[in-house]
XYZ file of N, CA, C and O in Angstrom:
800
model
N 59.642 239.846 69.028
C 58.970 241.132 68.823
C 57.514 241.076 69.304
O 57.018 242.000 69.941
N 56.833 239.965 68.945
C 55.443 239.805 69.371
C 55.344 239.779 70.889
O 54.380 240.278 71.469
N 56.379 239.172 71.527
C 56.359 239.104 72.992
C 56.477 240.506 73.599
O 55.841 240.826 74.596
N 57.280 241.366 73.012
C 57.460 242.740 73.512
C 56.146 243.507 73.382
O 55.719 244.210 74.305
N 55.480 243.371 72.230
C 54.193 244.050 72.017
C 53.164 243.538 73.018
O 52.401 244.311 73.602
N 53.182 242.233 73.250
C 52.236 241.641 74.206
C 52.461 242.194 75.616
O 51.529 242.581 76.313
N 53.735 242.238 76.037
C 54.059 242.744 77.376
C 53.718 244.230 77.499
O 53.232 244.695 78.536
N 53.946 244.990 76.433
C 53.640 246.424 76.454
C 52.120 246.641 76.579
O 51.653 247.460 77.372
N 51.354 245.882 75.806
C 49.894 245.979 75.859
C 49.374 245.580 77.243
O 48.499 246.239 77.812
N 49.923 244.515 77.791
C 49.513 244.053 79.114
C 49.804 245.101 80.186
O 48.979 245.361 81.067
N 50.973 245.732 80.084
C 51.324 246.758 81.080
C 50.396 247.961 80.972
O 50.036 248.577 81.979
N 49.979 248.322 79.757
C 49.024 249.423 79.576
C 47.680 249.098 80.218
O 47.071 249.945 80.882
N 47.220 247.877 80.044
C 45.938 247.452 80.626
C 46.021 247.499 82.148
O 45.126 248.008 82.825
N 47.106 246.970 82.706
C 47.273 246.970 84.156
C 47.382 248.380 84.709
O 46.807 248.713 85.743
N 48.086 249.256 83.991
C 48.240 250.647 84.419
C 46.878 251.345 84.417
O 46.527 252.072 85.351
N 46.066 251.097 83.379
C 44.720 251.686 83.293
C 43.839 251.192 84.432
O 43.080 251.955 85.025
N 43.946 249.906 84.735
C 43.130 249.338 85.812
C 43.501 249.957 87.152
O 42.640 250.259 87.971
N 44.807 250.169 87.369
C 45.236 250.794 88.623
C 44.718 252.217 88.731
O 44.297 252.663 89.786
N 44.752 252.930 87.619
C 44.286 254.320 87.642
C 42.790 254.392 87.886
O 42.312 255.275 88.575
N 42.019 253.438 87.346
C 40.568 253.483 87.501
C 40.151 253.141 88.938
O 39.049 253.450 89.347
N 41.045 252.499 89.700
C 40.726 252.166 91.076
C 41.081 253.272 92.063
O 40.958 253.092 93.263
N 41.547 254.379 91.554
C 41.896 255.512 92.418
C 40.638 255.968 93.150
O 39.594 256.186 92.548
N 40.704 256.117 94.488
C 39.501 256.500 95.233
C 39.016 257.893 94.864
O 39.813 258.794 94.601
N 37.688 258.046 94.844
C 37.079 259.336 94.535
C 37.035 260.162 95.818
O 36.592 259.676 96.860
N 37.512 261.394 95.740
C 37.505 262.270 96.922
C 36.071 262.631 97.271
O 35.286 263.004 96.394
N 35.685 262.518 98.551
C 34.304 262.851 98.925
C 34.046 264.356 98.831
O 34.959 265.165 98.970
N 32.799 264.704 98.601
C 32.371 266.106 98.586
C 31.459 266.337 99.783
O 30.683 265.466 100.163
N 31.545 267.536 100.353
C 30.770 267.873 101.543
C 29.921 269.112 101.270
O 30.391 270.076 100.666
N 28.675 269.070 101.741
C 27.720 270.147 101.476
C 27.188 270.705 102.791
O 27.131 270.010 103.800
N 26.793 271.974 102.759
C 26.339 272.607 103.996
C 24.917 273.137 103.867
O 24.507 273.595 102.813
N 24.202 273.033 104.986
C 22.917 273.709 105.149
C 23.239 274.983 105.932
O 23.750 274.910 107.049
N 22.987 276.128 105.326
C 23.336 277.384 105.979
C 22.437 278.514 105.509
O 21.814 278.431 104.452
N 22.392 279.557 106.309
C 21.616 280.750 105.980
C 22.139 281.312 104.662
O 23.332 281.559 104.536
N 21.269 281.505 103.655
C 21.745 281.992 102.352
C 22.401 283.365 102.475
O 21.847 284.281 103.076
N 23.585 283.500 101.902
C 24.364 284.736 102.031
C 23.647 285.944 101.434
O 23.852 287.078 101.866
N 22.804 285.711 100.439
C 22.133 286.838 99.777
C 20.849 287.274 100.482
O 20.177 288.204 100.043
N 20.485 286.609 101.585
C 19.267 286.972 102.323
C 19.624 287.964 103.428
O 20.121 287.588 104.471
N 19.388 289.218 103.162
C 19.622 290.241 104.164
C 18.370 290.389 105.014
O 17.377 289.690 104.820
N 18.397 291.319 105.950
C 17.201 291.569 106.763
C 16.051 291.886 105.828
O 16.140 292.790 105.001
N 14.968 291.133 105.918
C 13.899 291.236 104.931
C 12.994 292.435 105.137
O 12.559 293.063 104.198
N 12.680 292.764 106.369
C 11.773 293.877 106.653
C 12.251 294.596 107.902
O 12.984 294.050 108.707
N 11.798 295.810 108.034
C 12.063 296.524 109.274
C 10.869 296.319 110.178
O 9.819 296.905 109.974
N 11.027 295.455 111.169
C 9.944 295.144 112.094
C 10.287 295.679 113.472
O 11.460 295.702 113.868
N 9.272 296.068 114.202
C 9.467 296.459 115.596
C 9.625 295.183 116.416
O 8.729 294.333 116.412
N 10.773 294.983 117.086
C 10.947 293.725 117.825
C 9.865 293.542 118.887
O 9.486 294.486 119.569
N 9.374 292.320 118.988
C 8.425 292.000 120.046
C 9.141 292.051 121.384
O 10.307 291.654 121.482
N 8.465 292.504 122.406
C 9.075 292.627 123.728
C 9.107 291.318 124.484
O 8.781 291.282 125.682
N 9.465 290.239 123.806
C 9.490 288.915 124.417
C 10.822 288.240 124.120
O 11.565 288.658 123.230
N 11.082 287.171 124.860
C 12.278 286.362 124.604
C 11.856 285.023 123.993
O 10.807 284.487 124.316
N 12.707 284.520 123.110
C 12.421 283.261 122.407
C 13.598 282.320 122.570
O 14.750 282.706 122.379
N 13.290 281.082 122.915
C 14.317 280.040 122.960
C 14.088 279.069 121.810
O 12.973 278.560 121.633
N 15.135 278.830 121.039
C 15.054 277.847 119.955
C 15.471 276.500 120.526
O 16.610 276.313 120.963
N 14.536 275.572 120.562
C 14.790 274.241 121.126
C 15.666 273.416 120.179
O 15.824 273.748 118.996
N 16.207 272.311 120.712
C 16.945 271.388 119.854
C 16.034 270.947 118.713
O 14.888 270.549 118.946
N 16.541 271.027 117.510
C 15.718 270.668 116.347
C 15.672 269.146 116.209
O 16.693 268.466 116.305
N 14.476 268.640 115.995
C 14.253 267.200 115.888
C 14.283 266.797 114.418
O 13.412 267.212 113.646
N 15.294 266.014 114.035
C 15.414 265.525 112.659
C 15.153 264.026 112.667
O 15.732 263.296 113.484
N 14.273 263.575 111.783
C 13.986 262.135 111.675
C 15.305 261.363 111.580
O 16.212 261.761 110.839
N 15.438 260.262 112.329
C 16.709 259.527 112.357
C 17.245 259.119 110.981
O 18.465 259.042 110.793
N 16.367 258.857 110.027
C 16.830 258.453 108.692
C 17.600 259.570 107.992
O 18.370 259.310 107.060
N 17.393 260.810 108.446
C 18.031 261.966 107.809
C 18.963 262.701 108.768
O 19.485 263.766 108.433
N 19.170 262.144 109.952
C 19.886 262.863 110.994
C 21.393 262.719 110.972
O 22.089 263.394 111.721
N 21.920 261.849 110.115
C 23.374 261.676 110.042
C 23.933 262.580 108.944
O 23.198 263.337 108.307
N 25.225 262.464 108.710
C 25.836 263.263 107.639
C 25.576 262.671 106.249
O 25.931 263.284 105.245
N 24.957 261.500 106.185
C 24.656 260.899 104.885
C 23.496 261.639 104.209
O 22.512 262.001 104.861
N 23.612 261.852 102.912
C 22.549 262.503 102.135
C 21.672 261.413 101.533
O 22.158 260.515 100.840
N 20.380 261.508 101.803
C 19.442 260.456 101.389
C 18.880 260.720 100.000
O 18.639 261.876 99.616
N 18.661 259.638 99.272
C 17.973 259.709 97.977
C 16.853 258.676 97.990
O 17.071 257.505 98.326
N 15.657 259.130 97.644
C 14.491 258.237 97.599
C 14.234 257.867 96.141
O 13.939 258.719 95.315
N 14.330 256.562 95.884
C 14.117 256.078 94.519
C 12.856 255.226 94.403
O 12.394 254.941 93.316
N 12.322 254.809 95.548
C 11.055 254.090 95.586
C 10.238 254.653 96.735
O 10.768 255.326 97.617
N 8.945 254.345 96.737
C 8.040 254.971 97.708
C 8.500 254.798 99.147
O 8.473 255.739 99.938
N 8.895 253.590 99.515
C 9.263 253.327 100.906
C 10.716 252.889 101.064
O 11.068 252.184 102.010
N 11.561 253.317 100.144
C 12.961 252.894 100.186
C 13.869 254.088 99.930
O 13.665 254.828 98.970
N 14.855 254.275 100.819
C 15.854 255.302 100.578
C 17.239 254.678 100.549
O 17.482 253.634 101.169
N 18.123 255.311 99.803
C 19.536 254.960 99.786
C 20.318 256.208 100.172
O 19.739 257.285 100.361
N 21.633 256.073 100.254
C 22.476 257.209 100.612
C 23.600 257.344 99.586
O 24.133 256.347 99.098
N 23.934 258.577 99.275
C 25.068 258.814 98.386
C 26.343 258.357 99.093
O 26.511 258.559 100.290
N 27.242 257.769 98.319
C 28.463 257.207 98.901
C 29.538 258.273 99.100
O 30.130 258.376 100.169
N 29.792 259.079 98.090
C 30.896 260.041 98.137
C 30.437 261.482 98.350
O 31.218 262.409 98.154
N 29.188 261.659 98.722
C 28.655 262.999 98.960
C 27.953 263.000 100.312
O 27.086 262.171 100.563
N 28.331 263.946 101.173
C 27.775 263.987 102.523
C 27.517 265.425 102.951
O 28.038 266.365 102.360
N 26.713 265.556 104.014
C 26.604 266.850 104.689
C 27.908 267.071 105.456
O 28.485 266.121 105.992
N 28.350 268.312 105.532
C 29.588 268.627 106.250
C 29.432 268.389 107.747
O 30.396 268.052 108.429
N 28.239 268.561 108.271
C 27.938 268.243 109.666
C 26.481 267.810 109.740
O 25.738 267.919 108.766
N 26.059 267.338 110.891
C 24.703 266.800 111.013
C 23.663 267.883 110.734
O 23.809 269.026 111.197
N 22.591 267.553 110.016
C 21.557 268.537 109.695
C 20.982 269.252 110.914
O 20.695 270.447 110.849
N 20.833 268.550 112.028
C 20.295 269.188 113.235
C 21.120 270.408 113.618
O 20.582 271.489 113.869
N 22.437 270.255 113.635
C 23.317 271.365 114.004
C 23.209 272.508 113.004
O 23.169 273.683 113.384
N 23.157 272.154 111.727
C 23.073 273.182 110.689
C 21.759 273.963 110.757
O 21.753 275.195 110.641
N 20.642 273.244 110.939
C 19.348 273.921 111.015
C 19.266 274.813 112.263
O 18.676 275.890 112.221
N 19.848 274.365 113.363
C 19.834 275.184 114.579
C 20.610 276.481 114.368
O 20.145 277.566 114.721
N 21.815 276.380 113.758
C 22.598 277.577 113.466
C 21.855 278.492 112.508
O 21.870 279.716 112.636
N 21.205 277.899 111.528
C 20.427 278.631 110.531
C 19.341 279.447 111.227
O 19.179 280.654 110.970
N 18.575 278.808 112.124
C 17.472 279.485 112.810
C 17.978 280.615 113.694
O 17.399 281.714 113.720
N 19.081 280.389 114.400
C 19.656 281.441 115.242
C 20.099 282.618 114.381
O 19.862 283.784 114.722
N 20.729 282.336 113.258
C 21.167 283.405 112.347
C 19.975 284.192 111.835
O 20.011 285.435 111.781
N 18.903 283.487 111.482
C 17.713 284.181 110.985
C 17.193 285.169 112.033
O 16.949 286.338 111.732
N 16.997 284.709 113.251
C 16.407 285.570 114.273
C 17.358 286.672 114.731
O 16.916 287.714 115.200
N 18.669 286.459 114.586
C 19.612 287.517 114.953
C 19.669 288.599 113.876
O 20.011 289.746 114.163
N 19.327 288.248 112.634
C 19.383 289.232 111.542
C 18.047 289.922 111.283
O 17.993 290.917 110.570
N 16.984 289.369 111.810
C 15.656 289.933 111.580
C 15.036 290.307 112.925
O 15.161 289.582 113.904
N 14.367 291.415 112.949
C 13.797 291.924 114.201
C 12.446 291.274 114.484
O 11.410 291.838 114.169
N 12.474 290.101 115.109
C 11.229 289.417 115.450
C 11.001 289.509 116.957
O 9.974 290.005 117.404
N 11.979 289.041 117.747
C 11.884 289.079 119.202
C 12.967 289.989 119.774
O 13.982 290.244 119.127
N 12.723 290.427 120.974
C 13.714 291.274 121.651
C 15.026 290.515 121.846
O 16.110 291.043 121.636
N 14.903 289.247 122.254
C 16.084 288.395 122.452
C 15.752 286.985 121.984
O 14.681 286.460 122.285
N 16.679 286.391 121.242
C 16.534 284.994 120.828
C 17.818 284.267 121.170
O 18.908 284.721 120.830
N 17.696 283.154 121.885
C 18.870 282.376 122.298
C 18.568 280.889 122.146
O 17.418 280.478 122.093
N 19.655 280.116 122.139
C 19.494 278.658 122.200
C 19.265 278.212 123.646
O 18.587 277.234 123.892
N 19.879 278.925 124.595
C 19.733 278.581 126.005
C 19.564 279.850 126.833
O 20.211 280.864 126.563
N 18.700 279.776 127.833
C 18.564 280.844 128.821
C 18.974 280.244 130.163
O 18.351 279.311 130.650
N 20.031 280.779 130.760
C 20.578 280.163 131.957
C 19.963 280.720 133.240
O 19.808 279.998 134.215
N 19.660 282.000 133.236
C 19.230 282.625 134.492
C 17.727 282.847 134.606
O 17.234 283.139 135.689
N 17.019 282.762 133.523
C 15.570 282.974 133.575
C 14.883 282.190 132.465
O 15.532 281.717 131.532
N 13.586 282.061 132.574
C 12.807 281.317 131.577
C 12.457 282.232 130.408
O 12.160 283.419 130.605
N 12.465 281.698 129.182
C 12.033 282.514 128.036
C 10.514 282.668 128.046
O 9.799 281.913 128.713
N 10.039 283.630 127.294
C 8.584 283.801 127.171
C 7.985 282.742 126.243
O 6.879 282.258 126.484
N 8.723 282.407 125.195
C 8.230 281.444 124.197
C 9.348 280.490 123.797
O 10.533 280.810 123.897
N 8.912 279.322 123.312
C 9.858 278.335 122.799
C 9.449 277.955 121.370
O 8.265 277.748 121.089
N 10.456 277.850 120.496
C 10.226 277.450 119.110
C 10.730 276.026 118.925
O 11.894 275.726 119.192
N 9.824 275.154 118.467
C 10.161 273.763 118.175
C 10.126 273.564 116.665
O 9.163 273.974 115.998
N 11.164 272.925 116.139
C 11.224 272.641 114.699
C 11.474 271.146 114.528
O 12.382 270.585 115.151
N 10.655 270.510 113.699
C 10.826 269.090 113.380
C 11.041 268.946 111.882
O 10.327 269.572 111.088
N 12.030 268.144 111.502
C 12.303 267.863 110.087
C 11.940 266.405 109.839
O 12.554 265.500 110.405
N 10.926 266.190 109.018
C 10.434 264.835 108.757
C 11.082 264.196 107.531
O 11.285 262.985 107.495
N 11.338 264.997 106.505
C 11.997 264.498 105.286
C 13.007 265.527 104.807
O 12.717 266.722 104.743
N 14.185 265.043 104.461
C 15.266 265.866 103.918
C 15.983 264.985 102.908
O 16.855 264.205 103.264
N 15.587 265.091 101.640
C 16.053 264.084 100.690
C 15.989 264.557 99.248
O 15.274 265.501 98.912
N 16.762 263.855 98.436
C 16.631 263.951 96.982
C 15.599 262.903 96.581
O 15.668 261.762 97.034
N 14.644 263.295 95.768
C 13.660 262.341 95.250
C 13.954 262.138 93.772
O 13.984 263.108 93.002
N 14.183 260.887 93.394
C 14.489 260.588 91.994
C 13.250 260.021 91.326
O 12.662 259.062 91.806
N 12.864 260.636 90.216
C 11.726 260.169 89.429
C 12.174 260.110 87.979
O 12.257 261.135 87.302
N 12.492 258.897 87.525
C 13.092 258.712 86.200
C 14.366 259.548 86.096
O 15.283 259.361 86.850
N 14.366 260.554 85.208
C 15.576 261.370 85.039
C 15.553 262.634 85.883
O 16.538 263.365 85.934
N 14.433 262.898 86.540
C 14.316 264.133 87.324
C 14.774 263.930 88.762
O 14.498 262.904 89.383
N 15.449 264.939 89.281
C 15.825 264.987 90.687
C 15.069 266.141 91.331
O 15.043 267.250 90.805
N 14.457 265.881 92.476
C 13.691 266.901 93.197
C 14.177 266.963 94.633
O 14.444 265.930 95.252
N 14.285 268.179 95.163
C 14.629 268.354 96.581
C 13.337 268.335 97.381
O 12.360 268.996 97.027
N 13.333 267.582 98.478
C 12.161 267.543 99.354
C 12.548 267.952 100.771
O 13.519 267.440 101.332
N 11.772 268.874 101.330
C 11.951 269.292 102.716
C 10.581 269.368 103.366
O 9.775 270.235 103.051
N 10.337 268.426 104.270
C 9.053 268.331 104.966
C 9.323 268.660 106.434
O 10.096 267.962 107.102
N 8.713 269.734 106.940
C 9.022 270.157 108.294
C 7.843 270.803 108.987
O 6.828 271.118 108.358
N 8.000 270.976 110.292
C 6.957 271.587 111.121
C 7.588 272.607 112.061
O 8.647 272.359 112.646
N 6.935 273.769 112.181
C 7.308 274.783 113.166
C 6.191 274.861 114.193
O 5.015 274.851 113.837
N 6.576 274.980 115.467
C 5.581 275.090 116.533
C 6.073 276.079 117.582
O 7.183 275.925 118.108
N 5.257 277.088 117.855
C 5.582 278.064 118.887
C 4.732 277.780 120.111
O 3.508 277.666 120.010
N 5.396 277.657 121.279
C 4.674 277.386 122.523
C 5.026 278.437 123.568
O 6.147 278.957 123.602
N 4.060 278.711 124.431
C 4.327 279.569 125.585
C 5.106 278.770 126.611
O 5.247 277.540 126.489
N 5.582 279.428 127.633
C 6.355 278.750 128.667
C 5.516 277.705 129.398
O 6.020 276.709 129.901
N 4.187 277.881 129.396
C 3.296 276.912 130.057
C 2.972 275.722 129.162
O 2.302 274.782 129.577
N 3.444 275.735 127.896
C 3.192 274.622 126.981
C 2.008 274.833 126.065
O 1.684 273.960 125.249
N 1.364 275.996 126.131
C 0.245 276.283 125.224
C 0.784 276.512 123.813
O 1.754 277.251 123.619
N 0.163 275.850 122.839
C 0.578 276.036 121.446
C -0.011 277.352 120.929
O -1.225 277.524 120.876
N 0.865 278.271 120.564
C 0.442 279.578 120.052
C 0.163 279.496 118.552
O -0.817 280.033 118.055
N 1.042 278.801 117.838
C 0.848 278.652 116.390
C 1.657 277.458 115.911
O 2.667 277.083 116.515
N 1.182 276.876 114.802
C 1.846 275.714 114.220
C 1.774 275.844 112.694
O 0.772 276.288 112.151
N 2.850 275.439 112.043
C 2.895 275.498 110.581
C 3.620 274.259 110.074
O 4.743 273.972 110.493
N 2.967 273.514 109.183
C 3.561 272.323 108.575
C 3.669 272.560 107.081
O 2.726 273.049 106.447
N 4.818 272.235 106.499
C 4.982 272.372 105.051
C 5.731 271.155 104.512
O 6.595 270.603 105.189
N 5.360 270.753 103.309
C 6.026 269.652 102.620
C 6.363 270.152 101.225
O 5.527 270.144 100.331
N 7.599 270.637 101.077
C 8.009 271.294 99.835
C 8.790 270.367 98.920
O 9.663 269.625 99.372
N 8.500 270.484 97.634
C 9.252 269.782 96.594
C 9.753 270.836 95.603
O 8.976 271.698 95.175
N 11.029 270.768 95.264
C 11.571 271.727 94.293
C 12.374 270.975 93.248
O 13.383 270.333 93.563
N 11.913 271.035 91.988
C 12.595 270.357 90.887
C 13.967 270.982 90.675
O 14.095 272.207 90.596
N 14.999 270.150 90.607
C 16.358 270.651 90.433
C 16.677 270.818 88.952
O 16.403 269.922 88.153
N 17.258 271.944 88.621
C 17.609 272.205 87.218
C 18.685 271.251 86.734
O 18.750 270.922 85.556
N 19.561 270.854 87.652
C 20.625 269.914 87.310
C 20.667 268.804 88.347
O 20.300 269.024 89.498
N 21.157 267.648 87.936
C 21.347 266.544 88.883
C 22.672 266.788 89.595
O 23.691 266.174 89.289
N 22.632 267.706 90.532
C 23.841 268.191 91.174
C 23.522 268.450 92.643
O 22.553 269.146 92.954
N 24.318 267.913 93.560
C 24.000 268.040 94.981
C 24.268 269.440 95.528
O 23.722 269.802 96.564
N 25.073 270.227 94.849
C 25.228 271.623 95.254
C 23.930 272.378 94.996
O 23.492 273.194 95.818
N 23.284 272.084 93.879
C 21.982 272.680 93.559
C 20.939 272.206 94.572
O 20.081 272.972 95.020
N 21.028 270.929 94.963
C 20.123 270.375 95.981
C 20.284 271.114 97.311
O 19.309 271.532 97.932
N 21.532 271.301 97.769
C 21.777 271.994 99.033
C 21.251 273.421 98.996
O 20.664 273.911 99.964
N 21.437 274.096 97.858
C 20.913 275.464 97.704
C 19.396 275.477 97.804
O 18.809 276.357 98.450
N 18.745 274.491 97.192
C 17.279 274.406 97.256
C 16.810 274.195 98.699
O 15.838 274.815 99.139
N 17.496 273.339 99.444
C 17.141 273.100 100.851
C 17.305 274.389 101.656
O 16.426 274.759 102.454
N 18.415 275.084 101.469
C 18.644 276.351 102.171
C 17.527 277.352 101.899
O 17.014 278.002 102.812
N 17.148 277.466 100.631
C 16.110 278.434 100.261
C 14.739 278.039 100.796
O 13.986 278.888 101.285
N 14.413 276.757 100.732
C 13.109 276.316 101.226
C 13.002 276.502 102.736
O 11.969 276.941 103.245
N 14.074 276.180 103.462
C 14.037 276.350 104.911
C 13.900 277.842 105.258
O 13.115 278.201 106.142
N 14.641 278.674 104.555
C 14.542 280.118 104.800
C 13.114 280.612 104.560
O 12.552 281.347 105.369
N 12.539 280.231 103.436
C 11.206 280.730 103.070
C 10.156 280.315 104.100
O 9.297 281.122 104.476
N 10.217 279.064 104.556
C 9.222 278.597 105.527
C 9.449 279.220 106.907
O 8.490 279.592 107.588
N 10.705 279.361 107.306
C 11.006 279.995 108.586
C 10.592 281.468 108.561
O 10.005 281.978 109.523
N 10.871 282.136 107.463
C 10.506 283.550 107.313
C 8.985 283.724 107.364
O 8.467 284.618 108.049
N 8.267 282.837 106.677
C 6.802 282.893 106.674
C 6.260 282.716 108.093
O 5.402 283.481 108.550
N 6.780 281.703 108.812
C 6.282 281.432 110.156
C 6.648 282.561 111.120
O 5.824 282.971 111.956
N 7.843 283.082 111.017
C 8.272 284.171 111.904
C 7.403 285.410 111.719
O 7.012 286.062 112.699
N 7.096 285.738 110.466
C 6.244 286.908 110.217
C 4.832 286.662 110.747
O 4.168 287.579 111.241
N 4.382 285.426 110.640
C 3.047 285.087 111.123
C 2.959 285.231 112.644
O 2.007 285.796 113.175
N 3.977 284.716 113.354
C 3.912 284.818 114.809
C 4.154 286.251 115.271
O 3.625 286.670 116.304
N 4.912 287.011 114.494
C 5.105 288.429 114.833
C 3.756 289.144 114.779
O 3.431 289.948 115.667
N 2.967 288.842 113.778
C 1.640 289.446 113.633
C 0.746 289.014 114.789
O 0.031 289.824 115.397
N 0.778 287.714 115.140
C -0.084 287.187 116.207
C 0.242 287.791 117.573
O -0.663 288.039 118.379
N 1.512 288.010 117.827
C 1.939 288.462 119.141
C 2.069 289.990 119.263
O 2.320 290.502 120.363
N 1.914 290.679 118.135
C 2.012 292.142 118.190
C 0.838 292.732 118.938
O -0.296 292.240 118.828
N 1.073 293.809 119.693
C -0.059 294.466 120.395
C -1.099 294.935 119.402
O -0.779 295.383 118.303
N -2.355 294.851 119.783
C -3.456 295.251 118.879
C -3.410 296.753 118.635
O -3.047 297.516 119.502
């Protein structure tokens, strides 16, 4: 009888161990234009064309891995949580969507095949990460916008380093914070250049 109880207990332990080794399904997150952001203002489109250049993302943040900074000069990556596609591609789509929904320029494209654009927009992403400080998680998005004329003259530049405390330690909340911060900074810069380039 004792042998039967022993074998039954052993089989339960082995069964539990097998179940605990079941792989965790990965989760994927997207950087995208927030669905609730409609056209913000009615602006008279500028009579110029704008080309959105390839967005430059720091190599540490340029893959589908989501970075977490736990020490000043050290980052790690989440194992089972990733971006659905590379941040560069997502930010480029985001910027195109913004300019297609808001009246800033007469035409905005990623590529102009038959003629040169009037202006080029350069975007650099320096930090895209979760920052962990004890029990708090913060979203960080450090980026630069630069508008240049076709001759390479810098018309305007805007650098921002945003931190947003997350209400929950949840990467969906983190992705939402990144989407909102990118929108807010892009919207601010677009309105600024619209003012600069508008006829007096």
